[in-house]
Amino acid sequence: METPFVNIHTHRPTGHGIEPASVGIHPWEAAEGDLATVREHVGPAQIVGEIGLDYLRPDREAQLRIFEGQLRLAEAAGKPVVLHCVKAFEETMRLLKQFRLRAVIFHGFIGSPEQAARAVAAGYYLSFGPRSLRSPRTVRALGSIPTQRLFLETDDAPATIESVYATAARLLGMPLDRLKETIYNNYLHIFS
Ligand SMILES: [Zn+2]
């Protein structure tokens, strides 16, 4: 079998490769969010996400309440979480420490090599998408983390997952096949 592409977070599923099903309330929808809906659908989902904090937006109180509630649900259900984190890295890291989560994946990671190192030291994964790969300091972060903690994604971009892998392989100076195998193994490590 050819190693499949893993697209850990997409809003435009293609039906090709691995595109884990998720359930979650996005921080932008926290004010209207209903935790009961997540509780109801968490069973068949592979991931609780995308959830998190976005401090460029108002409603921090609602965001915190919904985020914590979903972390609790993910912990209870034994599901990995996919995180949206904007201008809220410290707060996110502080909250994560309070839960025993199966796996934590920062999606669309944009940040410094120092932040990446802290997330890795805490045992977390980082996922990079088209926007991440256009940010020079984030590309430095990509090159600095162990590939055993790496995922790739298309998020809401019209890009194909194949093109994201090709760009990451070039930036990492790594053969595409080896990158595919590494990320597939990361996927199996978390989900099986
Ligand atoms: Zn997204």
mmCIF file of C-alpha atoms and ligand atoms in Angstrom:
data_model
loop_
_atom_site.group_PDB
_atom_site.id
_atom_site.type_symbol
_atom_site.label_atom_id
_atom_site.label_comp_id
_atom_site.label_asym_id
_atom_site.label_seq_id
_atom_site.Cartn_x
_atom_site.Cartn_y
_atom_site.Cartn_z
ATOM 1 C CA MET A 1 0.000 0.000 0.000
ATOM 2 C CA GLU A 2 1.228 3.479 -0.785
ATOM 3 C CA THR A 3 1.575 5.642 2.316
ATOM 4 C CA PRO A 4 -1.448 7.978 2.451
ATOM 5 C CA PHE A 5 -1.270 11.739 2.831
ATOM 6 C CA VAL A 6 -2.580 12.830 6.237
ATOM 7 C CA ASN A 7 -4.408 16.167 6.247
ATOM 8 C CA ILE A 8 -4.862 16.692 9.965
ATOM 9 C CA HIS A 9 -7.152 19.715 9.608
ATOM 10 C CA THR A 10 -9.215 20.738 6.609
ATOM 11 C CA HIS A 11 -12.460 22.615 6.072
ATOM 12 C CA ARG A 12 -12.609 21.267 2.518
ATOM 13 C CA PRO A 13 -12.478 17.466 2.708
ATOM 14 C CA THR A 14 -11.667 15.794 -0.611
ATOM 15 C CA GLY A 15 -12.313 12.168 0.309
ATOM 16 C CA HIS A 16 -8.685 11.332 -0.538
ATOM 17 C CA GLY A 17 -6.025 10.309 1.942
ATOM 18 C CA ILE A 18 -6.655 10.658 5.665
ATOM 19 C CA GLU A 19 -8.868 13.524 6.809
ATOM 20 C CA PRO A 20 -9.874 12.876 10.440
ATOM 21 C CA ALA A 21 -13.447 13.740 11.383
ATOM 22 C CA SER A 22 -13.737 16.322 14.118
ATOM 23 C CA VAL A 23 -16.310 17.961 16.334
ATOM 24 C CA GLY A 24 -15.820 21.209 18.204
ATOM 25 C CA ILE A 25 -16.810 24.804 18.783
ATOM 26 C CA HIS A 26 -14.415 27.281 17.184
ATOM 27 C CA PRO A 27 -13.416 30.168 19.488
ATOM 28 C CA TRP A 28 -15.054 32.614 17.072
ATOM 29 C CA GLU A 29 -18.381 30.868 17.815
ATOM 30 C CA ALA A 30 -17.836 30.573 21.566
ATOM 31 C CA ALA A 31 -20.564 33.073 22.496
ATOM 32 C CA GLU A 32 -23.273 30.961 20.768
ATOM 33 C CA GLY A 33 -21.538 27.647 21.449
ATOM 34 C CA ASP A 34 -23.411 24.800 23.111
ATOM 35 C CA LEU A 35 -21.270 22.173 24.816
ATOM 36 C CA ALA A 36 -24.162 19.704 24.712
ATOM 37 C CA THR A 37 -23.783 19.459 20.902
ATOM 38 C CA VAL A 38 -20.127 18.523 21.257
ATOM 39 C CA ARG A 39 -20.927 16.011 23.987
ATOM 40 C CA GLU A 40 -23.527 14.439 21.726
ATOM 41 C CA HIS A 41 -21.209 14.055 18.706
ATOM 42 C CA VAL A 42 -17.866 13.360 20.341
ATOM 43 C CA GLY A 43 -18.313 9.568 20.250
ATOM 44 C CA PRO A 44 -17.783 8.910 16.529
ATOM 45 C CA ALA A 45 -15.403 11.876 16.028
ATOM 46 C CA GLN A 46 -11.653 11.253 15.871
ATOM 47 C CA ILE A 47 -10.729 14.722 17.059
ATOM 48 C CA VAL A 48 -12.164 17.457 19.261
ATOM 49 C CA GLY A 49 -11.402 20.564 17.241
ATOM 50 C CA GLU A 50 -10.837 23.044 16.234
ATOM 51 C CA ILE A 51 -11.036 24.571 19.668
ATOM 52 C CA GLY A 52 -8.982 27.159 21.496
ATOM 53 C CA LEU A 53 -8.467 30.829 22.107
ATOM 54 C CA ASP A 54 -8.230 33.790 19.748
ATOM 55 C CA TYR A 55 -7.306 36.924 21.633
ATOM 56 C CA LEU A 56 -7.615 39.106 18.552
ATOM 57 C CA ARG A 57 -11.354 38.615 19.128
ATOM 58 C CA PRO A 58 -13.555 39.829 22.001
ATOM 59 C CA ASP A 59 -15.523 37.484 24.277
ATOM 60 C CA ARG A 60 -12.509 36.120 26.106
ATOM 61 C CA GLU A 61 -14.715 34.916 28.932
ATOM 62 C CA ALA A 62 -16.967 32.898 26.630
ATOM 63 C CA GLN A 63 -13.923 31.570 24.767
ATOM 64 C CA LEU A 64 -12.320 30.364 27.998
ATOM 65 C CA ARG A 65 -15.503 28.724 29.227
ATOM 66 C CA ILE A 66 -16.117 26.877 25.941
ATOM 67 C CA PHE A 67 -12.464 25.914 25.533
ATOM 68 C CA GLU A 68 -12.202 24.490 29.048
ATOM 69 C CA GLY A 69 -15.494 22.643 28.636
ATOM 70 C CA GLN A 70 -14.259 21.033 25.436
ATOM 71 C CA LEU A 71 -10.890 20.119 26.935
ATOM 72 C CA ARG A 72 -12.815 18.341 29.674
ATOM 73 C CA LEU A 73 -14.936 16.497 27.088
ATOM 74 C CA ALA A 74 -11.848 15.512 25.077
ATOM 75 C CA GLU A 75 -10.151 14.250 28.215
ATOM 76 C CA ALA A 76 -13.189 12.194 29.210
ATOM 77 C CA ALA A 77 -13.628 10.775 25.681
ATOM 78 C CA GLY A 78 -9.900 10.099 25.201
ATOM 79 C CA LYS A 79 -9.785 12.130 21.978
ATOM 80 C CA PRO A 80 -6.930 14.246 20.636
ATOM 81 C CA VAL A 81 -7.543 17.984 20.378
ATOM 82 C CA VAL A 82 -6.756 20.273 17.450
ATOM 83 C CA LEU A 83 -6.112 23.796 18.645
ATOM 84 C CA HIS A 84 -6.675 27.232 17.217
ATOM 85 C CA CYS A 85 -4.379 29.577 19.114
ATOM 86 C CA VAL A 86 -3.976 33.241 18.233
ATOM 87 C CA LYS A 87 -2.184 35.654 20.551
ATOM 88 C CA ALA A 88 -3.005 33.318 23.439
ATOM 89 C CA PHE A 89 -0.028 30.955 23.641
ATOM 90 C CA GLU A 90 0.699 31.422 27.370
ATOM 91 C CA GLU A 91 -2.942 31.067 28.390
ATOM 92 C CA THR A 92 -3.349 27.991 26.194
ATOM 93 C CA MET A 93 -0.241 26.305 27.602
ATOM 94 C CA ARG A 94 -1.426 27.056 31.140
ATOM 95 C CA LEU A 95 -4.858 25.504 30.526
ATOM 96 C CA LEU A 96 -3.531 22.434 28.720
ATOM 97 C CA LYS A 97 -1.452 21.504 31.750
ATOM 98 C CA GLN A 98 -4.631 20.998 33.757
ATOM 99 C CA PHE A 99 -5.886 18.148 31.555
ATOM 100 C CA ARG A 100 -4.686 14.669 30.640
ATOM 101 C CA LEU A 101 -5.235 14.702 26.904
ATOM 102 C CA ARG A 102 -4.577 11.883 24.484
ATOM 103 C CA ALA A 103 -2.746 14.276 22.154
ATOM 104 C CA VAL A 104 -2.530 18.002 21.540
ATOM 105 C CA ILE A 105 -2.029 19.398 18.042
ATOM 106 C CA PHE A 106 -1.531 23.125 17.483
ATOM 107 C CA HIS A 107 -3.043 23.654 14.057
ATOM 108 C CA GLY A 108 -1.967 26.307 11.542
ATOM 109 C CA PHE A 109 1.002 26.903 13.769
ATOM 110 C CA ILE A 110 2.510 30.356 13.371
ATOM 111 C CA GLY A 111 5.138 31.170 15.928
ATOM 112 C CA SER A 112 8.761 31.309 16.917
ATOM 113 C CA PRO A 113 11.192 28.404 17.271
ATOM 114 C CA GLU A 114 11.099 29.138 21.036
ATOM 115 C CA GLN A 115 7.327 28.643 21.232
ATOM 116 C CA ALA A 116 7.618 25.535 19.076
ATOM 117 C CA ALA A 117 10.276 24.147 21.430
ATOM 118 C CA ARG A 118 8.041 24.741 24.454
ATOM 119 C CA ALA A 119 5.098 22.986 22.831
ATOM 120 C CA VAL A 120 7.327 20.040 21.867
ATOM 121 C CA ALA A 121 8.820 19.867 25.370
ATOM 122 C CA ALA A 122 5.284 19.593 26.755
ATOM 123 C CA GLY A 123 4.681 16.608 24.457
ATOM 124 C CA TYR A 124 2.515 18.429 21.901
ATOM 125 C CA TYR A 125 2.385 18.292 18.100
ATOM 126 C CA LEU A 126 2.531 21.169 15.635
ATOM 127 C CA SER A 127 0.662 21.265 12.351
ATOM 128 C CA PHE A 128 1.713 23.586 9.560
ATOM 129 C CA GLY A 129 -0.472 24.818 6.714
ATOM 130 C CA PRO A 130 -0.063 27.086 3.690
ATOM 131 C CA ARG A 131 -0.102 30.249 5.803
ATOM 132 C CA SER A 132 2.445 28.856 8.295
ATOM 133 C CA LEU A 133 4.838 28.042 5.462
ATOM 134 C CA ARG A 134 4.824 31.637 4.244
ATOM 135 C CA SER A 135 6.037 32.964 7.618
ATOM 136 C CA PRO A 136 9.867 33.015 7.816
ATOM 137 C CA ARG A 137 10.093 32.600 11.608
ATOM 138 C CA THR A 138 7.541 29.788 11.446
ATOM 139 C CA VAL A 139 9.613 28.079 8.754
ATOM 140 C CA ARG A 140 12.546 28.296 11.169
ATOM 141 C CA ALA A 141 10.291 26.699 13.809
ATOM 142 C CA LEU A 142 9.396 23.934 11.331
ATOM 143 C CA GLY A 143 13.068 23.157 10.774
ATOM 144 C CA SER A 144 13.777 23.108 14.494
ATOM 145 C CA ILE A 145 11.243 20.568 15.790
ATOM 146 C CA PRO A 146 11.571 16.776 15.645
ATOM 147 C CA THR A 147 9.592 15.462 12.670
ATOM 148 C CA GLN A 148 7.985 12.966 15.101
ATOM 149 C CA ARG A 149 5.909 15.953 16.283
ATOM 150 C CA LEU A 150 4.930 17.243 12.874
ATOM 151 C CA PHE A 151 1.627 17.349 10.998
ATOM 152 C CA LEU A 152 0.536 19.134 7.832
ATOM 153 C CA GLU A 153 -2.839 20.516 6.814
ATOM 154 C CA THR A 154 -4.700 22.605 4.272
ATOM 155 C CA ASP A 155 -7.085 24.248 6.808
ATOM 156 C CA ASP A 156 -9.458 26.550 4.879
ATOM 157 C CA ALA A 157 -7.031 27.224 2.011
ATOM 158 C CA PRO A 158 -7.816 26.044 -1.514
ATOM 159 C CA ALA A 159 -4.369 24.357 -1.619
ATOM 160 C CA THR A 160 -4.037 20.586 -2.022
ATOM 161 C CA ILE A 161 -2.439 18.550 0.768
ATOM 162 C CA GLU A 162 0.019 17.232 -1.848
ATOM 163 C CA SER A 163 1.291 20.780 -2.452
ATOM 164 C CA VAL A 164 1.655 21.429 1.290
ATOM 165 C CA TYR A 165 3.718 18.239 1.663
ATOM 166 C CA ALA A 166 5.855 19.202 -1.348
ATOM 167 C CA THR A 167 6.599 22.643 0.112
ATOM 168 C CA ALA A 168 7.383 21.238 3.571
ATOM 169 C CA ALA A 169 9.639 18.526 2.097
ATOM 170 C CA ARG A 170 11.566 21.171 0.177
ATOM 171 C CA LEU A 171 11.885 23.443 3.242
ATOM 172 C CA LEU A 172 13.020 20.508 5.389
ATOM 173 C CA GLY A 173 15.358 19.159 2.731
ATOM 174 C CA MET A 174 13.680 15.788 3.196
ATOM 175 C CA PRO A 175 12.534 13.299 0.540
ATOM 176 C CA LEU A 176 8.750 13.431 0.104
ATOM 177 C CA ASP A 177 8.362 9.687 0.709
ATOM 178 C CA ARG A 178 10.141 9.870 4.027
ATOM 179 C CA LEU A 179 8.047 12.869 5.091
ATOM 180 C CA LYS A 180 4.836 11.009 4.199
ATOM 181 C CA GLU A 181 5.932 7.971 6.172
ATOM 182 C CA THR A 182 6.941 10.045 9.199
ATOM 183 C CA ILE A 183 3.638 11.913 9.349
ATOM 184 C CA TYR A 184 1.629 8.746 8.753
ATOM 185 C CA ASN A 185 3.459 7.149 11.682
ATOM 186 C CA ASN A 186 2.676 10.209 13.811
ATOM 187 C CA TYR A 187 -0.968 9.737 12.889
ATOM 188 C CA LEU A 188 -0.915 6.042 13.797
ATOM 189 C CA HIS A 189 0.846 6.849 17.051
ATOM 190 C CA ILE A 190 -1.991 9.131 18.133
ATOM 191 C CA PHE A 191 -5.008 7.352 16.692
ATOM 192 C CA SER A 192 -4.367 3.634 17.001
HETATM 193 ZN ZN ZN B 1 -9.432 25.695 10.653
#
